Amino acid sequence: MTPTPGPATTAPNSRDALALAADIRSGATDPAEVLEEAVRRIERLDPGLNAVVSTRVDAARAEVAAGLPDGPLRGVPIVIKNLGTDVAGQPATDGSRLFADVVATVDSAVVRRYKAAGMVVLGTTNVPEMGKTTTTESLLYGPCRNPWDTTRSTGGSSGGSAAA
């Protein structure tokens, strides 16, 4: 079987979180520009991947506009694994239909630390139900696809994060 090229087979991004943070700190780029590029990529690539299961674009934009903490990763967008890591206002499902209606009321400790470091939380990612299988194919959100070959799995537990 010939692999099916995934939507992310376009030129890979060579800028990691540290490089983005350095560009923002130096003034070479703006946190709002970085956020908008991340939003565009989710809108363009995620329909074929199903990696991101919830977004908080308006809240992220408002946080950037209000000014971010001057932490080491100021302005770097991040998506959070939807498995025991709550983001206030976002579904806290652990990939399970049992928790389909649960919405986090507060950020978990690690999310608070990411935000204190200046990161911009953009949404949450797909996970297998309760993190219990080796593939990310929950009945709640459906399968997550590998961006390099959409006929292959992204694996379990952090499948959505891996694809993102």
Coordinates of C-alpha atoms in Angstrom, one line a residue:
M1 CA 0.0 0.0 0.0
T2 CA 1.3 3.4 -0.9
P3 CA 1.1 5.9 1.9
T4 CA -1.3 8.7 1.5
P5 CA 0.5 12.1 1.9
G6 CA -1.0 14.0 4.8
P7 CA -1.9 17.6 4.9
A8 CA 1.3 18.5 6.7
T9 CA 3.7 17.3 4.1
T10 CA 4.3 20.9 3.0
A11 CA 7.6 22.4 4.2
P12 CA 8.0 21.7 7.9
N13 CA 8.3 24.5 10.3
S14 CA 11.9 25.0 11.5
R15 CA 11.1 27.3 14.3
D16 CA 10.7 25.7 17.7
A17 CA 9.3 27.2 20.9
L18 CA 12.6 28.6 22.0
A19 CA 13.3 30.2 18.6
L20 CA 9.8 31.8 18.5
A21 CA 10.2 33.1 22.0
A22 CA 13.6 34.6 21.0
D23 CA 12.0 36.3 18.0
I24 CA 9.2 37.7 20.1
R25 CA 11.6 38.9 22.8
S26 CA 13.9 40.6 20.2
G27 CA 10.9 42.3 18.5
A28 CA 11.5 40.4 15.2
T29 CA 7.9 39.1 15.4
D30 CA 4.8 39.9 17.4
P31 CA 2.9 37.4 19.7
A32 CA -0.3 38.3 17.8
E33 CA 1.3 37.4 14.5
V34 CA 2.5 34.1 15.9
L35 CA -0.9 33.3 17.3
E36 CA -2.7 34.1 14.0
E37 CA -0.3 31.8 12.2
A38 CA -1.0 29.0 14.6
V39 CA -4.8 29.6 14.2
R40 CA -4.4 29.5 10.3
R41 CA -2.5 26.2 10.6
I42 CA -5.1 24.6 12.7
E43 CA -7.8 25.7 10.4
R44 CA -5.9 24.5 7.3
L45 CA -4.5 21.2 8.6
D46 CA -6.6 19.9 11.4
P47 CA -9.7 18.9 9.4
G48 CA -7.6 16.1 7.9
L49 CA -5.9 15.2 11.2
N50 CA -8.4 15.6 14.0
A51 CA -5.7 16.5 16.4
V52 CA -7.3 19.6 18.0
V53 CA -10.6 18.9 19.7
S54 CA -11.3 22.3 21.2
T55 CA -10.0 25.8 20.7
R56 CA -10.1 29.1 22.6
V57 CA -9.1 31.4 19.8
D58 CA -11.0 34.5 21.1
A59 CA -9.7 34.0 24.6
A60 CA -6.1 33.6 23.3
R61 CA -6.4 36.7 21.2
A62 CA -7.8 38.7 24.2
E63 CA -4.9 37.4 26.4
V64 CA -2.3 38.5 23.8
A65 CA -4.0 41.9 23.4
A66 CA -4.1 42.5 27.2
G67 CA -0.4 41.7 27.5
L68 CA 1.3 38.5 28.4
P69 CA 3.5 37.7 31.4
D70 CA 7.2 38.3 30.6
G71 CA 8.2 34.7 31.0
P72 CA 10.8 32.8 29.0
L73 CA 8.2 31.5 26.5
R74 CA 6.2 34.7 26.1
G75 CA 3.9 34.6 23.1
V76 CA 4.5 31.0 22.2
P77 CA 1.2 29.2 21.4
I78 CA 0.5 25.8 22.8
V79 CA -2.2 23.1 22.7
I80 CA -2.8 21.0 25.8
K81 CA -3.4 17.3 26.0
N82 CA -7.0 16.7 27.0
L83 CA -6.2 14.1 29.6
G84 CA -6.1 15.2 33.2
T85 CA -4.8 18.6 32.2
D86 CA -7.6 21.1 32.5
V87 CA -8.0 24.4 30.7
A88 CA -10.7 26.6 32.2
G89 CA -13.6 26.9 29.9
Q90 CA -12.6 23.9 27.7
P91 CA -14.0 20.4 27.6
A92 CA -12.3 18.1 30.2
T93 CA -13.4 14.8 28.7
D94 CA -10.3 12.6 28.9
G95 CA -11.5 11.5 25.5
S96 CA -14.5 9.7 27.0
R97 CA -18.2 10.0 26.2
L98 CA -18.7 9.5 30.0
F99 CA -17.3 13.0 30.5
A100 CA -18.6 14.6 27.2
D101 CA -20.4 17.4 29.0
V102 CA -17.7 18.2 31.5
V103 CA -16.1 21.7 31.2
A104 CA -13.1 22.6 33.3
T105 CA -13.7 25.5 35.7
V106 CA -10.1 26.2 36.5
D107 CA -6.7 25.7 34.9
S108 CA -4.7 22.7 36.1
A109 CA -1.3 23.5 37.8
V110 CA 0.7 22.8 34.7
V111 CA -1.5 25.1 32.6
R112 CA -1.1 27.8 35.1
R113 CA 2.7 27.4 34.9
Y114 CA 2.6 27.5 31.1
K115 CA 0.6 30.7 31.2
A116 CA 3.0 32.2 33.8
A117 CA 5.9 31.4 31.4
G118 CA 4.0 33.6 28.9
M119 CA 2.6 30.8 26.7
V120 CA -0.7 31.2 24.9
V121 CA -3.0 28.3 25.3
L122 CA -4.9 27.8 22.0
G123 CA -6.9 24.7 22.7
T124 CA -6.8 21.0 23.6
T125 CA -5.8 17.9 21.7
N126 CA -7.3 14.5 21.0
V127 CA -6.6 11.5 23.2
P128 CA -7.7 7.9 23.4
E129 CA -10.5 7.3 25.9
M130 CA -8.9 7.7 29.4
G131 CA -5.5 7.3 27.7
K132 CA -6.0 3.5 27.8
T133 CA -5.3 2.4 24.2
T134 CA -2.3 2.5 22.0
T135 CA -4.1 4.5 19.3
T136 CA -5.9 7.8 19.5
E137 CA -9.4 6.7 18.2
S138 CA -11.9 7.6 20.9
L139 CA -15.6 7.2 20.3
L140 CA -16.1 10.7 21.5
Y141 CA -13.8 12.6 19.1
G142 CA -12.9 10.0 16.4
P143 CA -9.5 9.0 15.1
C144 CA -6.5 11.3 15.0
R145 CA -4.4 11.0 11.9
N146 CA -0.6 11.0 11.4
P147 CA 0.3 14.3 9.6
W148 CA 3.1 12.5 7.6
D149 CA 0.9 9.6 6.5
T150 CA -2.8 9.8 7.2
T151 CA -3.2 6.1 6.8
R152 CA -1.2 5.6 10.0
S153 CA -1.9 6.2 13.6
T154 CA -0.4 8.8 15.8
G155 CA -0.2 6.3 18.7
G156 CA -2.0 6.5 22.0
S157 CA -2.1 8.8 25.0
S158 CA -0.6 11.9 23.3
G159 CA -1.8 11.2 19.7
G160 CA -3.4 14.6 19.2
S161 CA -0.4 16.4 20.7
A162 CA 1.9 14.3 18.4
A163 CA -0.1 15.2 15.3
A164 CA -0.3 18.9 16.3

